[in-house]
GROMACS .gro file of C-alpha atoms in nm:
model
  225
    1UNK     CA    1  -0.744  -1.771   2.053
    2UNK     CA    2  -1.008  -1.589   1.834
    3UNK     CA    3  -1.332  -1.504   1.976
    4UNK     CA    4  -1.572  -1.605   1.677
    5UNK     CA    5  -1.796  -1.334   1.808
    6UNK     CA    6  -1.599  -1.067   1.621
    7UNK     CA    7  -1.759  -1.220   1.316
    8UNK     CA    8  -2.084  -1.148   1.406
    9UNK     CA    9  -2.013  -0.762   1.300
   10UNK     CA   10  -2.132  -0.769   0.931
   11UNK     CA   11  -1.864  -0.496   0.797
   12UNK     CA   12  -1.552  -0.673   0.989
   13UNK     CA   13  -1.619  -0.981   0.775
   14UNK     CA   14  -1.716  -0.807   0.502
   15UNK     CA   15  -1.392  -0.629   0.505
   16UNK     CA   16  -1.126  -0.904   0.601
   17UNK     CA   17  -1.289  -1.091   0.273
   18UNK     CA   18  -1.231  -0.803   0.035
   19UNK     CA   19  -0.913  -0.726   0.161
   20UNK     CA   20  -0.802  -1.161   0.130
   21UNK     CA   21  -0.982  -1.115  -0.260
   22UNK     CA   22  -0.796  -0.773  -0.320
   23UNK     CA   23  -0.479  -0.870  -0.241
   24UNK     CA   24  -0.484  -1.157  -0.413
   25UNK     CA   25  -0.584  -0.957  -0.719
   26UNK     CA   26  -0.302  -0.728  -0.753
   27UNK     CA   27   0.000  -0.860  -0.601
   28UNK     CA   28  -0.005  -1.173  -0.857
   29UNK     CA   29   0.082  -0.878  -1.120
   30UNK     CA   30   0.384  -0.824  -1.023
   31UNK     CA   31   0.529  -1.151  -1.068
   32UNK     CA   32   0.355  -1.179  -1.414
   33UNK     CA   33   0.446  -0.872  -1.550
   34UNK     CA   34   0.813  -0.911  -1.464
   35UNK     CA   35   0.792  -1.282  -1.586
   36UNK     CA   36   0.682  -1.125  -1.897
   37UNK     CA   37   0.894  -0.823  -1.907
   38UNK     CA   38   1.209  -0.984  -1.835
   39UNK     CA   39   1.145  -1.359  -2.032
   40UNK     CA   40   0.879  -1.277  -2.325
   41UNK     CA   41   1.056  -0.933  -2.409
   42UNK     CA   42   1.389  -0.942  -2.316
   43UNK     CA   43   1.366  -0.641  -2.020
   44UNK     CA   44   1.649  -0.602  -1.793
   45UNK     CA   45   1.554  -0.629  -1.396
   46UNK     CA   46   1.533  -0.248  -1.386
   47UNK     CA   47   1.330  -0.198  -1.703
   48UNK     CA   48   1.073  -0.432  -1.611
   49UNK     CA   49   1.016  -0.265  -1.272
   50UNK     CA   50   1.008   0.075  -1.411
   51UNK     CA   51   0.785  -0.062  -1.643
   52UNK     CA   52   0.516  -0.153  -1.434
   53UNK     CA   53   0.602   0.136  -1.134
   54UNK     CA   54   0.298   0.329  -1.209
   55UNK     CA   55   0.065   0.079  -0.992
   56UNK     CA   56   0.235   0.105  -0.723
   57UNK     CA   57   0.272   0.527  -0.772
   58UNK     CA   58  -0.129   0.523  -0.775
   59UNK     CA   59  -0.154   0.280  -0.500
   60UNK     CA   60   0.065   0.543  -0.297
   61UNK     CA   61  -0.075   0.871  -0.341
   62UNK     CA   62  -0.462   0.735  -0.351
   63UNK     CA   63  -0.428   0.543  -0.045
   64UNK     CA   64  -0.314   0.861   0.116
   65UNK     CA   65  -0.596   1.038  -0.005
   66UNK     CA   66  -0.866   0.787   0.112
   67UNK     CA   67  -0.714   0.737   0.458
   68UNK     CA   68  -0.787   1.139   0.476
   69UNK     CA   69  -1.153   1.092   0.354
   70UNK     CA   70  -1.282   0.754   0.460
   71UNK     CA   71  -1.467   0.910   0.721
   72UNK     CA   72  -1.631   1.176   0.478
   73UNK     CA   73  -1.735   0.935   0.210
   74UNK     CA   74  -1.719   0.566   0.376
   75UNK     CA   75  -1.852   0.245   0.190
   76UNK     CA   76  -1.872   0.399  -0.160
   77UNK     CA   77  -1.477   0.462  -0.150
   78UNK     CA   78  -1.422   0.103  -0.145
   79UNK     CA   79  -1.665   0.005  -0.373
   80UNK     CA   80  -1.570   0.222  -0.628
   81UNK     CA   81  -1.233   0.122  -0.541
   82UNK     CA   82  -1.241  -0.259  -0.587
   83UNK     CA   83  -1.444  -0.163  -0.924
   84UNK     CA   84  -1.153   0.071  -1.038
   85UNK     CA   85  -0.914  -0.193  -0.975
   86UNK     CA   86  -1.048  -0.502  -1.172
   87UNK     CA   87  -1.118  -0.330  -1.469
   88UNK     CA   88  -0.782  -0.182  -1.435
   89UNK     CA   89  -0.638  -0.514  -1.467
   90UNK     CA   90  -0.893  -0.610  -1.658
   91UNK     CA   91  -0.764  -0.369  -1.916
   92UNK     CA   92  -0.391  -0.434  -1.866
   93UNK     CA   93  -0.467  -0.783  -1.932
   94UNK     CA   94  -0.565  -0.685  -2.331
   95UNK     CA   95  -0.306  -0.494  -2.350
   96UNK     CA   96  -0.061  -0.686  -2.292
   97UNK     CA   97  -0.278  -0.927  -2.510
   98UNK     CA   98  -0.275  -0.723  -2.765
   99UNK     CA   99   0.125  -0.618  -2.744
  100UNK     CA  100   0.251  -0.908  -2.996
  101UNK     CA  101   0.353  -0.676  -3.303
  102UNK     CA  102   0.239  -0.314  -3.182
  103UNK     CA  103   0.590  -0.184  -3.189
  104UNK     CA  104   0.521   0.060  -2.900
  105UNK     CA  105   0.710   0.055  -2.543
  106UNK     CA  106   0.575  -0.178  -2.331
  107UNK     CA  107   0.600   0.051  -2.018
  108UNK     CA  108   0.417   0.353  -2.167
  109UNK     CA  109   0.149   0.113  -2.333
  110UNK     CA  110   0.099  -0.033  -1.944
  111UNK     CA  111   0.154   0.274  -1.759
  112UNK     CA  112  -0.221   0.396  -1.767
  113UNK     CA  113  -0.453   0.059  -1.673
  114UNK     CA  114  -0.143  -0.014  -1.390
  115UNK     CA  115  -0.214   0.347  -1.271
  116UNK     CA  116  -0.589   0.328  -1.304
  117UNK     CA  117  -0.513  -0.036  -1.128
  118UNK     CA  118  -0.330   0.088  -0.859
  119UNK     CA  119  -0.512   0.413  -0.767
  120UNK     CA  120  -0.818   0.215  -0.699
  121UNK     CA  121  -0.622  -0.034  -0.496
  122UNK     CA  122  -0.459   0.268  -0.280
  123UNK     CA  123  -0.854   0.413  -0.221
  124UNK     CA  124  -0.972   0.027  -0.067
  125UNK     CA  125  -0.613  -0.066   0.118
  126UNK     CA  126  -0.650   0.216   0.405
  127UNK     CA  127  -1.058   0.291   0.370
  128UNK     CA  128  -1.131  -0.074   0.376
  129UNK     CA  129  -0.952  -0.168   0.701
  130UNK     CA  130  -1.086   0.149   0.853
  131UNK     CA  131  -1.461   0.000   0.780
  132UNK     CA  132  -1.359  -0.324   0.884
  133UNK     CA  133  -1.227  -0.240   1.253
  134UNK     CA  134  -1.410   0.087   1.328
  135UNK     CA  135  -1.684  -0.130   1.488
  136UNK     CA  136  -1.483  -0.370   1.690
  137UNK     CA  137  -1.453  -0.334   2.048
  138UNK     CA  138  -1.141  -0.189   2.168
  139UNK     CA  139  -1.044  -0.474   2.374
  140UNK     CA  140  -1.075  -0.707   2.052
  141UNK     CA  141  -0.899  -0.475   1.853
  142UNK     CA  142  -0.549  -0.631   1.827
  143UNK     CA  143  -0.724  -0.973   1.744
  144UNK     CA  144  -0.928  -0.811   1.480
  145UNK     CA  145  -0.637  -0.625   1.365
  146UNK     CA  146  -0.442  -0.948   1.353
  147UNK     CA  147  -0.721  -1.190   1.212
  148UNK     CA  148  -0.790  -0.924   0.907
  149UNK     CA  149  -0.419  -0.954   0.855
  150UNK     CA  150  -0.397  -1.283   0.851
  151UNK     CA  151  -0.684  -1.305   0.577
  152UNK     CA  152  -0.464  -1.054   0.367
  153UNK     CA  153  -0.167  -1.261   0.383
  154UNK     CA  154  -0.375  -1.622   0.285
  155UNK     CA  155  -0.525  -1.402   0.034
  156UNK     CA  156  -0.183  -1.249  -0.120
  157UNK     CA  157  -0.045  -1.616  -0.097
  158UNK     CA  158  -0.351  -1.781  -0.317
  159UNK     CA  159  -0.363  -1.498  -0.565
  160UNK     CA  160   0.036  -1.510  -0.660
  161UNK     CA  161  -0.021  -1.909  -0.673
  162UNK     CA  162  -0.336  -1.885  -0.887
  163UNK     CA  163  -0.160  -1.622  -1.145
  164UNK     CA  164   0.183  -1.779  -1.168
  165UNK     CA  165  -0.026  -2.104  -1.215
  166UNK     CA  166  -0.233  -1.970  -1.478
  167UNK     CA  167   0.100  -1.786  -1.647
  168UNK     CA  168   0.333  -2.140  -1.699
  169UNK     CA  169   0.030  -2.364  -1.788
  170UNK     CA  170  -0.060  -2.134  -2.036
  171UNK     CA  171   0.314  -2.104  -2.181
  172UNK     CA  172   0.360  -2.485  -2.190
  173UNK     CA  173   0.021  -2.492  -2.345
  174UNK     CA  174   0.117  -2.223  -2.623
  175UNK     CA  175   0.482  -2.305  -2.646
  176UNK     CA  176   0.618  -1.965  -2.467
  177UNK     CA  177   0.372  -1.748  -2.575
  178UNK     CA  178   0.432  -1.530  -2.329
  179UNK     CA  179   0.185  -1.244  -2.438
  180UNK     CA  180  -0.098  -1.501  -2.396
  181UNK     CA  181   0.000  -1.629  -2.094
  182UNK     CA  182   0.047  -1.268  -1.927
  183UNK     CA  183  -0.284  -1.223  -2.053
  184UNK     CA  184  -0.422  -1.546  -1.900
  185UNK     CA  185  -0.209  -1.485  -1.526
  186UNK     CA  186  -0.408  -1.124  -1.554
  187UNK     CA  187  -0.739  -1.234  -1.626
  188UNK     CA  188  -0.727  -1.401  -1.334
  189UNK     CA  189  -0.631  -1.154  -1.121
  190UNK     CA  190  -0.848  -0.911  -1.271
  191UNK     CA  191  -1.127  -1.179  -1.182
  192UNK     CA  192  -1.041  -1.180  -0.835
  193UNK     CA  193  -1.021  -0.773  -0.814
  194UNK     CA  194  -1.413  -0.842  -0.888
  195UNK     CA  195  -1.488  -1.098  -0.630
  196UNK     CA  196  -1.354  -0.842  -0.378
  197UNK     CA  197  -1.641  -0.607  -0.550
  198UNK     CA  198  -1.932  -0.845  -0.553
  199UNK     CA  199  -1.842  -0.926  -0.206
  200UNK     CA  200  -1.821  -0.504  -0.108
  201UNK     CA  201  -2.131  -0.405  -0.309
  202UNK     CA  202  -2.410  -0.564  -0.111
  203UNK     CA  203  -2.203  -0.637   0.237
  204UNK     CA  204  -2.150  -0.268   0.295
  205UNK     CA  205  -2.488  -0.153   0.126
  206UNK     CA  206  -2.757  -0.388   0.235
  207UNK     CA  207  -2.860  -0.345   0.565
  208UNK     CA  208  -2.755  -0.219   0.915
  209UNK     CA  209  -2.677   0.105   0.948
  210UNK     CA  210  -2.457   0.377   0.762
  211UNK     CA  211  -2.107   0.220   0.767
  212UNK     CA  212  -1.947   0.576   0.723
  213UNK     CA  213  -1.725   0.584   1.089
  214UNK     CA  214  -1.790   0.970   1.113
  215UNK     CA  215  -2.201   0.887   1.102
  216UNK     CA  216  -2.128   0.616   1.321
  217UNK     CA  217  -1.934   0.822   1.606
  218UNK     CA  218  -2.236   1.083   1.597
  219UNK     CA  219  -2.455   0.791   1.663
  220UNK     CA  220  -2.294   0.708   1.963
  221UNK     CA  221  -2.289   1.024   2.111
  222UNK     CA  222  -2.627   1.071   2.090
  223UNK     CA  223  -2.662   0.714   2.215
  224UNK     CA  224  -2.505   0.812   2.524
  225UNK     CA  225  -2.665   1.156   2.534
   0.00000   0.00000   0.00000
């Protein structure tokens, strides 16, 4: 059903692997931050998701903004991007660490790592698949399309079991500590965030020509000039 040739492009793998390790970064979050929210601080429903609505604000307007310049700036944008996201989480994970006792509103205390989170998750969702499928030939586009889906969706599905997993073992382990076991569900999200880095740093950098899709339409012209 697949032709396994479409893997021989360096920047379609490259890309369906970040997106699988990206996505199953940040959409474990959710669930732990609501667990959180809702169990370890006594949140209502609409609380907890206001409380943690500036990721998904970033996400929005960023990924807007890098679908507009992907073809300006290319690789770099989701470089910097998977970067900006795991030490986004990175640093929502101490905070929430570090809530026990502070006395300060959760959502304010979270709203600027989520929003640094989620702005450099909007910059890799729409530049990333852009690098990924800008080489493919058209008439293995909708398999492409579909396969690089697919890898999102095993990759979403992994990351929420991997933080919920980390999240209860860690509250039966600290006797509902729920702080701590936030902290535990995000640090291993936030460790994923950076797998989709190490993978983007040298698999759109080393090598091959300039992935930026503008560069590479020129290059075909003159190709066929």
């Amino acid at each position: 059903m697949v032709d396994l040739n479409l893997f021989r492009e360096r920047h379609y793998w490259v890309g369906t692997l970040v997106a699988a390790s990206l996505y199953g970064g940040f959409t474990g979050i959710f669930i732990v931050l609501t667990q959180f929210l809702q169990q370890g601080l006594g949140y209502t429903a609409l609380h907890a998701a206001l409380s943690i609505v500036a990721f998904t604000v970033g996400s929005a307007v960023c990924g807007v903004i890098s679908g507009r310049i992907v073809h300006r700036v290319g690789a770099p944008l989701v470089i910097d991007g998977t970067a900006v996201t795991a030490v986004g989480l990175a640093a929502t994970a101490l905070v929430v660490g570090g809530s026990s006792g502070s006395g300060a509103p959760m959502g304010l205390l979270l709203a600027g790592p989520l929003l640094v989170a989620g702005c450099g998750a909007g910059c890799v969702i729409a530049a990333n698949q852009t690098l990924a499928l800008h080489r493919v030939p058209r008439k293995e586009g909708s398999t492409a399309a579909g396969v690089y889906q697919t890898g999102m969706k095993i990759g979403t599905s992994l990351g929420t079991a991997l933080a919920t997993s980390l999240l209860f073992s860690r509250i039966a382990a600290t006797h509902s500590d729920w702080a701590a076991a936030a902290q535990t569900g995000l640090i291993g999200a936030a460790a994923l965030a950076a797998v989709a880095f190490l993978v983007a740093l040298p698999g759109f950098t080393l090598g091959g020509r300039d992935s930026t899709p503008g560069v590479v339409e020129e290059e075909e012209v003159e190709m066929a000039r």
